[in-house]
XYZ file of N, CA, C and O in Angstrom:
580
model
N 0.801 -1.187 0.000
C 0.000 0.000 0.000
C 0.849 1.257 0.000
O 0.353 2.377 -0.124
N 2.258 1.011 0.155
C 2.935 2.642 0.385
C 3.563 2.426 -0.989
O 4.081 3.474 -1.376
N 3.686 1.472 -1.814
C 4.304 1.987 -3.352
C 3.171 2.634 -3.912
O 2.000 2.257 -3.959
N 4.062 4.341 -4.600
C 3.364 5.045 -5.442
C 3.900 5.558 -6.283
O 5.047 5.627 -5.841
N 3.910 6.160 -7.593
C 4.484 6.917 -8.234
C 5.417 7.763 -8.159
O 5.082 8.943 -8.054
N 6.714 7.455 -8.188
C 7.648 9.028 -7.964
C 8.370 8.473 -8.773
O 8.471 7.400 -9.367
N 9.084 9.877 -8.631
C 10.596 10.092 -9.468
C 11.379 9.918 -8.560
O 11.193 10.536 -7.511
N 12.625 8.914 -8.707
C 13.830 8.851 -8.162
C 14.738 9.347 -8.579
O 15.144 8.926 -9.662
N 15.643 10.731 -7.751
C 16.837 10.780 -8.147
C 18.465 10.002 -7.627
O 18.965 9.474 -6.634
N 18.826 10.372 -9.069
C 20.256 9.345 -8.910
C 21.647 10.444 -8.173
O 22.411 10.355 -7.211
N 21.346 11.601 -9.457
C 22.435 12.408 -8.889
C 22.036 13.795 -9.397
O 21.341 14.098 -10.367
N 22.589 14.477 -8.588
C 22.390 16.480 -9.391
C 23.796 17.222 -9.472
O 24.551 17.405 -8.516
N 23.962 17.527 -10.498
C 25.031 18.497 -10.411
C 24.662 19.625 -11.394
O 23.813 19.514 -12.279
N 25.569 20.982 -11.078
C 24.941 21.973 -11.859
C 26.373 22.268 -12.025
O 27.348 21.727 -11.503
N 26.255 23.717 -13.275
C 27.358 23.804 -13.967
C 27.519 25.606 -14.199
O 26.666 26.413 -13.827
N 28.642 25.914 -14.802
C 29.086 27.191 -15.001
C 29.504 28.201 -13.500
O 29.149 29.349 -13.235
N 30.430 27.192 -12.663
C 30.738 27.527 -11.464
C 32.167 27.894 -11.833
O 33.003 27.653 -10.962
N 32.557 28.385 -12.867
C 33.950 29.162 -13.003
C 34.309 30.505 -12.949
O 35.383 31.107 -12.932
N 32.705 30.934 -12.920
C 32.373 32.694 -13.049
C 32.020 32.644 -11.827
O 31.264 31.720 -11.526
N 32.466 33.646 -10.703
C 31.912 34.142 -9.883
C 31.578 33.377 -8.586
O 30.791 33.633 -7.674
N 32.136 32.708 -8.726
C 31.790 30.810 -7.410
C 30.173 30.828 -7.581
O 29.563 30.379 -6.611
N 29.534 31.202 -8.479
C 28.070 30.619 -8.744
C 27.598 29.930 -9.898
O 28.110 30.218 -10.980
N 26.976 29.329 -9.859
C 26.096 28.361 -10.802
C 24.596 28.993 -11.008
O 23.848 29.682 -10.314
N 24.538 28.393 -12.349
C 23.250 28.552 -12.721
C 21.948 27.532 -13.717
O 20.756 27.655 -13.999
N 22.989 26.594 -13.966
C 22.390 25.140 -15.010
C 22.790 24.488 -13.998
O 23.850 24.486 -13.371
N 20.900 23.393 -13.813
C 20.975 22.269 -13.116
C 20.843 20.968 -13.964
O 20.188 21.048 -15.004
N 21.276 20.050 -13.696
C 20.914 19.018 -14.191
C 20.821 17.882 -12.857
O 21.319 17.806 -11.734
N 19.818 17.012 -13.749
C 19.140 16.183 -12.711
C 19.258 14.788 -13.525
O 18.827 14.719 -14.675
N 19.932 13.548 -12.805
C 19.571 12.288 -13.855
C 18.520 11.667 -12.549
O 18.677 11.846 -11.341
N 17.459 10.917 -13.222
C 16.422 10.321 -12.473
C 16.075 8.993 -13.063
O 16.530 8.554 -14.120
N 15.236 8.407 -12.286
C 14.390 7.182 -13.049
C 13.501 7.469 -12.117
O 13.386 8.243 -11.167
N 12.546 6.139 -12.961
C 11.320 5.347 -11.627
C 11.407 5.086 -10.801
O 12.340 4.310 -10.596
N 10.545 5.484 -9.622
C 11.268 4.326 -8.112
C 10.681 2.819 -8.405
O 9.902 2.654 -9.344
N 10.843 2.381 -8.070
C 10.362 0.506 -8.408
C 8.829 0.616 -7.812
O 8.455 0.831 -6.659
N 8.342 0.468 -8.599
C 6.631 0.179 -8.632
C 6.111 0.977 -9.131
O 4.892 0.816 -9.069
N 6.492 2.080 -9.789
C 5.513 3.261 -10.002
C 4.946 3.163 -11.449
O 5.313 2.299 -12.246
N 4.042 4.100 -11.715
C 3.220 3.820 -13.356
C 4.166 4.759 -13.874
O 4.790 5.389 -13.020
N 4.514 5.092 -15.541
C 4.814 5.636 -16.328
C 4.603 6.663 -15.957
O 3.382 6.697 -15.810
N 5.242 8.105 -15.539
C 4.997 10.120 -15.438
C 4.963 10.640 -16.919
O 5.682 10.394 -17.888
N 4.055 11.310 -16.775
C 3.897 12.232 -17.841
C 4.839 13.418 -18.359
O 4.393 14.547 -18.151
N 5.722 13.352 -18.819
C 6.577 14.660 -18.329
C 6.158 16.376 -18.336
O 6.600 17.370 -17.761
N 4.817 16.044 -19.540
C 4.112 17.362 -19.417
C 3.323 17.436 -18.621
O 3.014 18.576 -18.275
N 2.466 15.988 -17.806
C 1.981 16.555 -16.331
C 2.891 16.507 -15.284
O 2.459 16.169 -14.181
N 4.039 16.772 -15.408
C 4.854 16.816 -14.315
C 5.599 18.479 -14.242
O 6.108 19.173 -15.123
N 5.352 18.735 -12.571
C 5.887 19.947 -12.256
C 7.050 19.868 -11.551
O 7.240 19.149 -10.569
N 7.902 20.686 -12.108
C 9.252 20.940 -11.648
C 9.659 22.526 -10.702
O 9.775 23.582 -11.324
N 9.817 22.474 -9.338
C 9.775 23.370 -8.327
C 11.430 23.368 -8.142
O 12.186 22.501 -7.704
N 11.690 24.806 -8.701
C 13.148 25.215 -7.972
C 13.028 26.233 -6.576
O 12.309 27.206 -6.805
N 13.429 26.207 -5.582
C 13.520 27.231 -4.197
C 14.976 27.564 -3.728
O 15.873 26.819 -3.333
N 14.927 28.800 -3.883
C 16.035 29.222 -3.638
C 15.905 30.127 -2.135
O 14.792 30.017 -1.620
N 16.509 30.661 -1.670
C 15.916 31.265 -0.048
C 15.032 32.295 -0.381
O 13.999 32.524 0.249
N 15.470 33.012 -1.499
C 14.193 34.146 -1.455
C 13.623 33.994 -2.752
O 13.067 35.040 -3.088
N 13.526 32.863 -3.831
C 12.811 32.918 -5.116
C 12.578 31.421 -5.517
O 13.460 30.574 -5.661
N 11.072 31.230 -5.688
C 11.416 30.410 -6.443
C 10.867 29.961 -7.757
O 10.387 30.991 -8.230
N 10.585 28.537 -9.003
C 10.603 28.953 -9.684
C 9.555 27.503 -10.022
O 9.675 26.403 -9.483
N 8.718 27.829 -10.881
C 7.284 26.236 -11.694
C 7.789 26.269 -12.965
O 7.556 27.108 -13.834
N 8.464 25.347 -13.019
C 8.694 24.677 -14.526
C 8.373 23.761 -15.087
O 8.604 22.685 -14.535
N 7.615 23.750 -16.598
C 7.302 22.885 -16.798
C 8.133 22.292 -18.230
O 8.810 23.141 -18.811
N 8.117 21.119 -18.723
C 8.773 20.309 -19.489
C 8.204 20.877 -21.107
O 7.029 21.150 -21.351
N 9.279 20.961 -22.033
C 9.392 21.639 -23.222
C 9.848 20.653 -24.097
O 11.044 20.382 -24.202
N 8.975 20.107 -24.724
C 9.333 18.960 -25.214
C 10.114 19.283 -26.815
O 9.705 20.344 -27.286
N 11.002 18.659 -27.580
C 11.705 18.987 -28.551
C 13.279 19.262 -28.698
O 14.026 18.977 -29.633
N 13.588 20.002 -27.295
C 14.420 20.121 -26.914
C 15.239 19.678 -26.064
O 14.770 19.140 -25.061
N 16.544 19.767 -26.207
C 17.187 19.008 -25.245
C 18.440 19.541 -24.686
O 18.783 20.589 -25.233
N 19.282 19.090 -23.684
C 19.863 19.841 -22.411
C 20.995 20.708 -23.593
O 21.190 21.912 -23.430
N 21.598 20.038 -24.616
C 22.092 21.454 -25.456
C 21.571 22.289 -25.563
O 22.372 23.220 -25.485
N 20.316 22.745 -25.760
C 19.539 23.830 -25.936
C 19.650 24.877 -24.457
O 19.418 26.082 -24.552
N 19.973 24.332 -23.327
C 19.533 25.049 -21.990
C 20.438 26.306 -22.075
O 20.609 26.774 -20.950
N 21.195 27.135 -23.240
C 21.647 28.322 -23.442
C 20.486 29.070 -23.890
O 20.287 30.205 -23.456
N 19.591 28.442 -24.845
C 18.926 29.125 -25.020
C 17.438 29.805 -24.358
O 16.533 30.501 -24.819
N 17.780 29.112 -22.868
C 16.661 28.748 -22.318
C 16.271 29.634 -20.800
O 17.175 29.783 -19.977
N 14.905 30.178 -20.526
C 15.295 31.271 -19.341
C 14.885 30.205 -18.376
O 14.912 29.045 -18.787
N 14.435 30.489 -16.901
C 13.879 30.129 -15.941
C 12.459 29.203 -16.265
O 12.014 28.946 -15.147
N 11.578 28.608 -17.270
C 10.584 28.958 -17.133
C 10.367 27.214 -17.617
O 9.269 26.803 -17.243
N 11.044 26.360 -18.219
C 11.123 25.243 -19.015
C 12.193 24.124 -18.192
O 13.191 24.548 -17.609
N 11.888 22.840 -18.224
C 12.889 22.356 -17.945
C 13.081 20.996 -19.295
O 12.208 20.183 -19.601
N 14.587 21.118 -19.947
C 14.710 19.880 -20.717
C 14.886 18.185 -20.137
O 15.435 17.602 -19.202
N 14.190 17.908 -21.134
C 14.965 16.184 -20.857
C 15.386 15.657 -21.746
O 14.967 16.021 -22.845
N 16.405 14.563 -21.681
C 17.470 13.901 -22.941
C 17.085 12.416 -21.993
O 16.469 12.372 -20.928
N 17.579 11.447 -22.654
C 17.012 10.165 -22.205
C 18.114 9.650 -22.260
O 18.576 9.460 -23.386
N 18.895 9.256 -21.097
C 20.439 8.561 -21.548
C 19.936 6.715 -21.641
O 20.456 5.970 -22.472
N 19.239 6.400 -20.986
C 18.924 4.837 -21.682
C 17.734 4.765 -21.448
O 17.245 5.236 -20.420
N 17.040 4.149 -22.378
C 15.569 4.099 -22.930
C 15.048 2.506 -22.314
O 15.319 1.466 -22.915
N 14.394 2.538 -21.236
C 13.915 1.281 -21.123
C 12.836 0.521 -22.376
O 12.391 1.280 -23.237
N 12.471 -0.889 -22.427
C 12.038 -1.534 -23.113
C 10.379 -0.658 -23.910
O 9.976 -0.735 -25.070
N 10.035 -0.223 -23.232
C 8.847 0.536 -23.524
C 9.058 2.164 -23.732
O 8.113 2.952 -23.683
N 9.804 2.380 -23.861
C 9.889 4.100 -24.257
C 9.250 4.677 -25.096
O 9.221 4.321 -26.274
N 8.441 5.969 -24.483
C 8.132 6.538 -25.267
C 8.527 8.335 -24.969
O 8.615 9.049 -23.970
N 8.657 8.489 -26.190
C 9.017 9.842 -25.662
C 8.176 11.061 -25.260
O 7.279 11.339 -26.056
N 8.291 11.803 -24.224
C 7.363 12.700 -23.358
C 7.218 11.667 -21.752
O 6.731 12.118 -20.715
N 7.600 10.680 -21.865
C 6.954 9.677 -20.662
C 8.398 9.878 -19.838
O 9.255 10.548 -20.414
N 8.714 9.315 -18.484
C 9.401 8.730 -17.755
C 8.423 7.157 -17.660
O 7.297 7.087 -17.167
N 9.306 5.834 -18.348
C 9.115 4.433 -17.989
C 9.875 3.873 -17.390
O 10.888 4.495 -17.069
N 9.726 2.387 -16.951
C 10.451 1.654 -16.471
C 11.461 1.537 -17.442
O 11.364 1.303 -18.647
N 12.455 1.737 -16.724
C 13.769 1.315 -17.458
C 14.623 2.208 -17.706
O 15.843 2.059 -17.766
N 13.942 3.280 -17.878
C 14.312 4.852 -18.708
C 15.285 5.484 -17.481
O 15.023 5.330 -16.288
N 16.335 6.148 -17.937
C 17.229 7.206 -17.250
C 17.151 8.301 -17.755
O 17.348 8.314 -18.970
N 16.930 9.266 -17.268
C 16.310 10.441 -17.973
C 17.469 11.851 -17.419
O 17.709 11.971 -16.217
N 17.954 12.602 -18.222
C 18.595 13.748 -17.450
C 17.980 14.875 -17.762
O 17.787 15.129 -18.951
N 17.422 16.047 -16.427
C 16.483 16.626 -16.445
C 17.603 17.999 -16.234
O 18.596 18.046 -15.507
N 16.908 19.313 -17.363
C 17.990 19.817 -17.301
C 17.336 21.384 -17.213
O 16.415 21.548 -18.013
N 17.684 22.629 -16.319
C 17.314 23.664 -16.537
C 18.267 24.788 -15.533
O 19.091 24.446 -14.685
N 17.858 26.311 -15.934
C 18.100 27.240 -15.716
C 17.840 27.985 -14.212
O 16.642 28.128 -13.972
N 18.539 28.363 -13.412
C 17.883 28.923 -12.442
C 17.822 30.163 -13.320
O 18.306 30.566 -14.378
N 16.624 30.752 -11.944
C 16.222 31.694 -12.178
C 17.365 33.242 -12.134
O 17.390 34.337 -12.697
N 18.406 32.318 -10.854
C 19.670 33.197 -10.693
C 20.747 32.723 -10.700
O 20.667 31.524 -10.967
N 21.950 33.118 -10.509
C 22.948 32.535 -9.867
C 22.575 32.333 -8.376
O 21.873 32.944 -7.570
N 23.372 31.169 -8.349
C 23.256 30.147 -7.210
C 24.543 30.252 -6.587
O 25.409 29.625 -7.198
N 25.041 31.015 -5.282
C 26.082 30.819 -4.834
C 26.705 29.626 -4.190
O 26.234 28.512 -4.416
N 27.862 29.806 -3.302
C 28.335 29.289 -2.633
C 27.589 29.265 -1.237
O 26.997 30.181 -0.667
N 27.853 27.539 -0.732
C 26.860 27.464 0.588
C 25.451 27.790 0.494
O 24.957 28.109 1.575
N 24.604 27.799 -0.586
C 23.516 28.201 -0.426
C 22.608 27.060 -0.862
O 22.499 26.387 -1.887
N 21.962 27.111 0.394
C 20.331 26.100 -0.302
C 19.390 26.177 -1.085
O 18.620 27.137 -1.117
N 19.306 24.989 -1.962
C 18.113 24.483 -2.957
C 17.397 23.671 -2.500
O 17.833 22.742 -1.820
N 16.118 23.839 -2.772
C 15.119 22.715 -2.827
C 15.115 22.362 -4.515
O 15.676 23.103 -5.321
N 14.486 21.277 -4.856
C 13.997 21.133 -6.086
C 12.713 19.752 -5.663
O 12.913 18.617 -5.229
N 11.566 20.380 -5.976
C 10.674 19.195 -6.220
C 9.794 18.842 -7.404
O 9.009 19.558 -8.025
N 10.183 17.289 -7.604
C 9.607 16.882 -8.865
C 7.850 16.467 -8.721
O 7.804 16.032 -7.570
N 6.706 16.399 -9.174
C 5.644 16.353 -8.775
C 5.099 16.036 -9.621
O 4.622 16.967 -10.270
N 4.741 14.218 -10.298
C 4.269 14.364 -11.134
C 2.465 14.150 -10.896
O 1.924 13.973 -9.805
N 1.905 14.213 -11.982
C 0.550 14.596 -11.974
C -0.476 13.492 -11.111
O -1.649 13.745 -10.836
N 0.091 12.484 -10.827
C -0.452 11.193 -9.591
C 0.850 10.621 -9.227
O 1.782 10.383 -9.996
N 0.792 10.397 -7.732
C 2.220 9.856 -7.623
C 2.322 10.968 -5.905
O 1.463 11.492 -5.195
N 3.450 10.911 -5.867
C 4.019 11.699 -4.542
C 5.129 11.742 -5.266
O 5.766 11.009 -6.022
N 5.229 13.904 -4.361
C 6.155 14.499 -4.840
C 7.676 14.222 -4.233
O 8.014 13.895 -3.095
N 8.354 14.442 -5.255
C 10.066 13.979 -4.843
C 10.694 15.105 -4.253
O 10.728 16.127 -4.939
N 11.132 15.125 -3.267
C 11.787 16.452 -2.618
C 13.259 16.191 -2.820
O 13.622 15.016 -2.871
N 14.109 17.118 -2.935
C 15.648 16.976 -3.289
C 15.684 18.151 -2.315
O 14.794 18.932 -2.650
N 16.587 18.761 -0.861
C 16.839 19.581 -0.558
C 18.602 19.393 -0.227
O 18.906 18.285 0.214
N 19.423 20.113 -0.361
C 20.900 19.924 -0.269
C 21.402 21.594 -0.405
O 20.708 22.538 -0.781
N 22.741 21.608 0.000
C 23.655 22.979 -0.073
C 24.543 22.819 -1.434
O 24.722 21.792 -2.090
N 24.903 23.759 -1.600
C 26.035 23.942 -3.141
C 27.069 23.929 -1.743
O 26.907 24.224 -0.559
N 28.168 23.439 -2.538
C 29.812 23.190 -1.567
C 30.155 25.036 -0.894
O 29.647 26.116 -1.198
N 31.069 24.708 -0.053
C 31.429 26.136 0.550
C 32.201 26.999 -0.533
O 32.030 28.218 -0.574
N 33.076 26.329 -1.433
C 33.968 27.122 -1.997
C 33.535 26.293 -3.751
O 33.767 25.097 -3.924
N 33.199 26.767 -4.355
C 32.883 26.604 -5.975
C 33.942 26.929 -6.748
O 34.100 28.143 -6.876
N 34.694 26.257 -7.287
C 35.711 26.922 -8.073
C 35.855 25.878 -9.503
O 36.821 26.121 -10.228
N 35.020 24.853 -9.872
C 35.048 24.360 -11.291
C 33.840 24.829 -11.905
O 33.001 25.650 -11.535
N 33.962 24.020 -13.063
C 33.123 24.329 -13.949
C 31.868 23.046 -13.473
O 30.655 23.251 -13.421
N 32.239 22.352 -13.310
C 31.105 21.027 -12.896
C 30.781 20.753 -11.466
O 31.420 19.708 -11.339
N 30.286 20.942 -10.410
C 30.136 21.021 -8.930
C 28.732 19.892 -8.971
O 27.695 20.080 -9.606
N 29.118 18.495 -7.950
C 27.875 17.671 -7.828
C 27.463 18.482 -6.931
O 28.311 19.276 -6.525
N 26.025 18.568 -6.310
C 25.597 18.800 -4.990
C 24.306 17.383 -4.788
O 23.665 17.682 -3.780
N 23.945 16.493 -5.178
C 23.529 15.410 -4.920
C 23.871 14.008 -5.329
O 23.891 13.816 -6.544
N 24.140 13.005 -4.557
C 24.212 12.480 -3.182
C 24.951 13.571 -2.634
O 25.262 13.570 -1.443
């Protein structure tokens, strides 16, 4: 009775931490948690929180995490790094690894907390809350696990 629909994440890291010890592109790789039905990716809402802003994004289908230059606060991409047996595209399925990719709304410093929650349209929402490292000085910084 407690398996339900979510998104599992694997790992988060965000990028362009060579300017300024802040970041501003997140990326997210996820799957299914084990039992859940197929997510919609266009009924699925994507919640960034930053301490004083935050941000409802929803999935832009066509595009993919190359594109996230061209992209403001408002969209989040997905690219599918392995396609489980049933794939279809717009879905999260069994099998599927999906990397979920977008823009904050700002730069994201050093030491500072994010939330991000994934929420798809039935299911229970996925909460991700974690800090960016004290001192940022590459271009690639994990902050999840």
């Amino acid at each position: 009775g407690q398996v339900s629909t979510n998104v599992m994440p694997i790992i988060v890291h965000a990028e362009d931490g060579t300017e300024n010890n802040a970041v501003d592109e997140f990326y997210l790789k996820a799957k299914l948690a084990p039992g859940s039905d197929p997510v919609s990716l266009t009924e699925m809402l994507l919640e960034f929180s930053l301490k004083d802003v935050s941000s409802d994004l929803g999935y832009l289908s066509g595009k993919t995490c190359s594109n996230l230059n061209e992209s403001n606060a408002t969209y989040f991409f997905v690219e599918y790094l392995i396609e489980g047996d049933n794939q279809a595209a717009g879905y999260l399925q069994r099998g599927d690894v999906v990397k979920i990719c977008f823009n904050s709304s700002r730069a994201v410093g050093e030491d500072e907390t994010i939330a991000m929650t994934l929420v798809p349209k039935i299911g229970n929402p996925t909460v991700i809350e974690t800090a960016l490292p004290d001192i940022i000085t590459e271009k690639r910084v994990v902050i999840y696990p």
